[in-house]
């Protein structure tokens, strides 16, 4: 009886072994924005690619809307290796690697074509070298449109109109300096508290692209007026912990890199196709969209005030020019 029991146990263990070997590996991903945002779209495409290519043997569990904490906290956990993936605004990575802050310099890019050029090829490799030295690997740049300025009080068509208005900004010294240069009053507020701050009138406005504006339901937070200002393009990277990445097999590392490229291409197409759709829908719901009459003055303030003031904060003139060189643009000579 004892011998038969031993055989039964051995057979059971052998039958269980393949199941254990084929058990899926699961990784958590934190996303700051709602699921129907550009961040959410990029995360979903990354998840889709990984799970399809591995037949479900690697799963990505995505948590939207800052469910795992605000973006700064999540990036900190990614750096430590306790959270594998996170998607969030580039400004929230700057405390970990200041050279990434050069991407927040106002009027760094003139249009979407330059944004794409600056987040692919040699410029992307340069940025990734900065990120990996701080414990992150940039897998995907999420294209989230220019940070158009919205507010609850009045249309903004020229720089003078921004005076006296309080704006929510992320914890970004560059964005704070930019708003001051433009004449506004910037107030750093965490992303998870932004909607309530707008709704309660703690601040008058914020800045975001149309898809994100719609996903976050900012019309319900008294954001009636929006102005298309092109001072900064909102880049929101999907990152993996370098500690987690190094523990992966070479095959899985290649998979993550490929998934990031796929997600980046997909979210760019999504931004191009759905940005205008979101704008049209928001206008139909009552959003008043304005355009600047004097954007050259905003650019002048950026280059003459913000760039010189913030150069050291984003790694110095050499870091800025290394990036401009990678893009094939002239050096900045202050």
Tab-separated table of C-alpha atoms in Angstrom, residues 97-296:
chain	number	residue	atom	x	y	z
A	97	UNK	CA	17.494	62.049	-14.275
A	98	UNK	CA	17.548	65.777	-14.872
A	99	UNK	CA	18.787	65.510	-18.459
A	100	UNK	CA	15.379	64.103	-19.431
A	101	UNK	CA	14.035	67.516	-18.475
A	102	UNK	CA	15.349	68.964	-21.726
A	103	UNK	CA	12.248	67.443	-23.340
A	104	UNK	CA	10.121	69.892	-21.376
A	105	UNK	CA	11.922	73.014	-22.644
A	106	UNK	CA	9.332	75.323	-24.224
A	107	UNK	CA	9.311	75.432	-28.016
A	108	UNK	CA	11.894	72.668	-28.328
A	109	UNK	CA	9.829	71.213	-31.189
A	110	UNK	CA	7.858	73.246	-33.708
A	111	UNK	CA	5.428	70.522	-34.820
A	112	UNK	CA	4.563	66.833	-34.546
A	113	UNK	CA	7.093	65.853	-37.219
A	114	UNK	CA	9.889	67.268	-35.066
A	115	UNK	CA	8.464	65.544	-31.991
A	116	UNK	CA	8.594	62.188	-33.780
A	117	UNK	CA	12.108	62.872	-35.052
A	118	UNK	CA	13.147	63.714	-31.498
A	119	UNK	CA	11.762	60.479	-30.043
A	120	UNK	CA	13.089	57.971	-32.584
A	121	UNK	CA	16.512	56.987	-33.878
A	122	UNK	CA	19.610	58.687	-32.469
A	123	UNK	CA	17.731	61.191	-30.246
A	124	UNK	CA	15.762	58.354	-28.636
A	125	UNK	CA	18.946	56.350	-28.060
A	126	UNK	CA	20.525	59.342	-26.358
A	127	UNK	CA	17.502	59.846	-24.095
A	128	UNK	CA	17.419	56.150	-23.267
A	129	UNK	CA	21.083	56.246	-22.242
A	130	UNK	CA	20.186	58.961	-19.738
A	131	UNK	CA	17.204	56.985	-18.449
A	132	UNK	CA	19.018	53.666	-18.017
A	133	UNK	CA	21.716	55.344	-15.949
A	134	UNK	CA	18.926	56.257	-13.513
A	135	UNK	CA	17.331	52.793	-13.405
A	136	UNK	CA	14.730	53.074	-16.179
A	137	UNK	CA	14.536	51.851	-19.742
A	138	UNK	CA	12.422	53.845	-22.192
A	139	UNK	CA	10.385	51.371	-24.218
A	140	UNK	CA	7.792	53.659	-25.753
A	141	UNK	CA	7.110	57.373	-26.093
A	142	UNK	CA	3.404	58.099	-25.804
A	143	UNK	CA	2.352	60.999	-28.017
A	144	UNK	CA	-0.158	63.062	-26.052
A	145	UNK	CA	-0.393	66.219	-28.163
A	146	UNK	CA	0.707	69.732	-27.331
A	147	UNK	CA	-0.186	70.896	-23.839
A	148	UNK	CA	-3.000	73.235	-24.814
A	149	UNK	CA	-3.968	75.650	-22.043
A	150	UNK	CA	-7.512	75.511	-20.672
A	151	UNK	CA	-9.237	77.568	-17.999
A	152	UNK	CA	-12.604	78.314	-16.446
A	153	UNK	CA	-12.689	82.096	-16.793
A	154	UNK	CA	-12.063	83.484	-20.273
A	155	UNK	CA	-10.642	82.878	-23.742
A	156	UNK	CA	-6.881	83.399	-24.106
A	157	UNK	CA	-5.783	84.813	-27.456
A	158	UNK	CA	-2.667	86.739	-26.428
A	159	UNK	CA	-0.050	86.631	-23.695
A	160	UNK	CA	-1.643	89.436	-21.695
A	161	UNK	CA	-4.791	87.315	-21.237
A	162	UNK	CA	-2.960	84.777	-19.086
A	163	UNK	CA	-2.122	87.272	-16.372
A	164	UNK	CA	-3.980	86.753	-13.111
A	165	UNK	CA	-4.932	83.152	-13.904
A	166	UNK	CA	-3.765	80.239	-11.736
A	167	UNK	CA	-2.755	77.067	-13.544
A	168	UNK	CA	-2.151	73.563	-12.318
A	169	UNK	CA	1.249	72.312	-13.435
A	170	UNK	CA	3.151	69.111	-12.616
A	171	UNK	CA	6.191	69.222	-10.342
A	172	UNK	CA	8.300	70.583	-13.179
A	173	UNK	CA	10.644	73.512	-12.645
A	174	UNK	CA	10.700	74.112	-16.403
A	175	UNK	CA	6.925	74.331	-16.712
A	176	UNK	CA	6.742	76.557	-13.638
A	177	UNK	CA	9.351	78.883	-15.157
A	178	UNK	CA	7.483	78.819	-18.482
A	179	UNK	CA	4.187	79.938	-16.977
A	180	UNK	CA	5.915	82.691	-15.042
A	181	UNK	CA	7.619	83.885	-18.228
A	182	UNK	CA	4.255	83.942	-19.996
A	183	UNK	CA	2.667	85.912	-17.124
A	184	UNK	CA	0.554	83.202	-15.492
A	185	UNK	CA	0.566	81.866	-11.931
A	186	UNK	CA	1.668	78.186	-11.851
A	187	UNK	CA	0.624	75.946	-8.963
A	188	UNK	CA	2.201	72.457	-8.687
A	189	UNK	CA	-0.510	69.877	-7.969
A	190	UNK	CA	-0.236	66.102	-8.286
A	191	UNK	CA	-2.058	64.596	-11.254
A	192	UNK	CA	-4.374	62.535	-9.068
A	193	UNK	CA	-5.622	65.724	-7.355
A	194	UNK	CA	-5.958	67.865	-10.490
A	195	UNK	CA	-9.625	67.252	-11.299
A	196	UNK	CA	-10.751	68.128	-7.770
A	197	UNK	CA	-8.529	71.229	-7.682
A	198	UNK	CA	-10.102	72.461	-10.922
A	199	UNK	CA	-13.622	71.600	-9.826
A	200	UNK	CA	-13.234	73.412	-6.514
A	201	UNK	CA	-11.565	76.455	-8.046
A	202	UNK	CA	-8.220	75.993	-6.310
A	203	UNK	CA	-6.755	76.741	-9.740
A	204	UNK	CA	-8.353	78.227	-12.842
A	205	UNK	CA	-6.812	75.990	-15.461
A	206	UNK	CA	-4.468	73.242	-16.618
A	207	UNK	CA	-2.828	72.073	-19.843
A	208	UNK	CA	-3.487	68.931	-21.883
A	209	UNK	CA	-4.243	67.684	-25.406
A	210	UNK	CA	-7.737	66.982	-26.684
A	211	UNK	CA	-7.838	63.202	-26.164
A	212	UNK	CA	-6.571	63.466	-22.593
A	213	UNK	CA	-8.857	66.429	-21.910
A	214	UNK	CA	-11.841	64.372	-23.043
A	215	UNK	CA	-10.775	61.222	-21.184
A	216	UNK	CA	-10.311	63.159	-17.940
A	217	UNK	CA	-13.719	64.851	-18.356
A	218	UNK	CA	-12.260	68.302	-17.756
A	219	UNK	CA	-15.406	69.993	-19.079
A	220	UNK	CA	-17.029	68.721	-15.882
A	221	UNK	CA	-14.266	70.509	-13.950
A	222	UNK	CA	-15.269	73.936	-15.290
A	223	UNK	CA	-12.700	73.952	-18.113
A	224	UNK	CA	-14.794	75.819	-20.676
A	225	UNK	CA	-12.023	77.628	-22.559
A	226	UNK	CA	-9.038	76.078	-24.349
A	227	UNK	CA	-6.273	77.790	-26.324
A	228	UNK	CA	-3.999	75.997	-28.767
A	229	UNK	CA	-0.582	76.978	-27.442
A	230	UNK	CA	2.365	74.993	-28.808
A	231	UNK	CA	4.906	75.700	-26.091
A	232	UNK	CA	5.456	72.062	-25.156
A	233	UNK	CA	4.488	68.648	-26.456
A	234	UNK	CA	3.389	66.188	-23.817
A	235	UNK	CA	5.660	63.154	-23.974
A	236	UNK	CA	4.616	60.318	-21.671
A	237	UNK	CA	7.057	57.407	-21.721
A	238	UNK	CA	6.321	53.782	-20.971
A	239	UNK	CA	9.257	52.571	-18.921
A	240	UNK	CA	10.451	49.256	-17.563
A	241	UNK	CA	12.584	48.901	-14.466
A	242	UNK	CA	16.185	48.360	-15.533
A	243	UNK	CA	16.521	45.899	-12.644
A	244	UNK	CA	13.589	43.868	-13.946
A	245	UNK	CA	14.813	44.125	-17.545
A	246	UNK	CA	18.272	42.781	-16.702
A	247	UNK	CA	16.771	39.700	-15.060
A	248	UNK	CA	14.897	38.776	-18.248
A	249	UNK	CA	16.217	36.383	-20.850
A	250	UNK	CA	17.678	37.912	-24.007
A	251	UNK	CA	14.595	36.700	-25.863
A	252	UNK	CA	12.222	38.439	-23.459
A	253	UNK	CA	14.300	41.621	-23.521
A	254	UNK	CA	14.015	41.706	-27.307
A	255	UNK	CA	10.277	41.110	-26.973
A	256	UNK	CA	9.840	44.100	-24.635
A	257	UNK	CA	11.788	46.375	-26.965
A	258	UNK	CA	9.720	45.229	-29.956
A	259	UNK	CA	6.482	45.668	-28.016
A	260	UNK	CA	7.496	49.211	-27.116
A	261	UNK	CA	8.193	50.109	-30.745
A	262	UNK	CA	4.856	48.619	-31.784
A	263	UNK	CA	2.982	50.540	-29.078
A	264	UNK	CA	4.744	53.795	-30.005
A	265	UNK	CA	3.825	53.459	-33.678
A	266	UNK	CA	0.236	52.597	-32.769
A	267	UNK	CA	-0.264	55.485	-30.338
A	268	UNK	CA	1.157	57.935	-32.883
A	269	UNK	CA	-1.418	56.760	-35.428
A	270	UNK	CA	-4.112	56.986	-32.737
A	271	UNK	CA	-3.130	60.577	-31.895
A	272	UNK	CA	-3.274	61.580	-35.544
A	273	UNK	CA	-6.648	59.938	-36.167
A	274	UNK	CA	-8.485	60.636	-32.920
A	275	UNK	CA	-7.110	64.002	-31.793
A	276	UNK	CA	-9.324	65.921	-34.202
A	277	UNK	CA	-12.290	63.682	-33.378
A	278	UNK	CA	-11.918	64.511	-29.695
A	279	UNK	CA	-11.630	68.221	-30.506
A	280	UNK	CA	-14.822	68.174	-32.554
A	281	UNK	CA	-16.732	66.265	-29.876
A	282	UNK	CA	-15.580	68.659	-27.141
A	283	UNK	CA	-16.615	71.711	-29.162
A	284	UNK	CA	-20.048	70.149	-29.643
A	285	UNK	CA	-20.237	69.729	-25.871
A	286	UNK	CA	-19.500	73.407	-25.272
A	287	UNK	CA	-15.710	73.796	-25.243
A	288	UNK	CA	-14.623	77.185	-26.605
A	289	UNK	CA	-11.390	76.825	-28.594
A	290	UNK	CA	-9.183	79.873	-29.228
A	291	UNK	CA	-5.955	80.468	-31.146
A	292	UNK	CA	-3.049	82.764	-30.305
A	293	UNK	CA	-2.576	86.044	-32.120
A	294	UNK	CA	0.955	86.531	-30.769
A	295	UNK	CA	2.627	83.143	-30.392
A	296	UNK	CA	5.889	84.701	-31.552
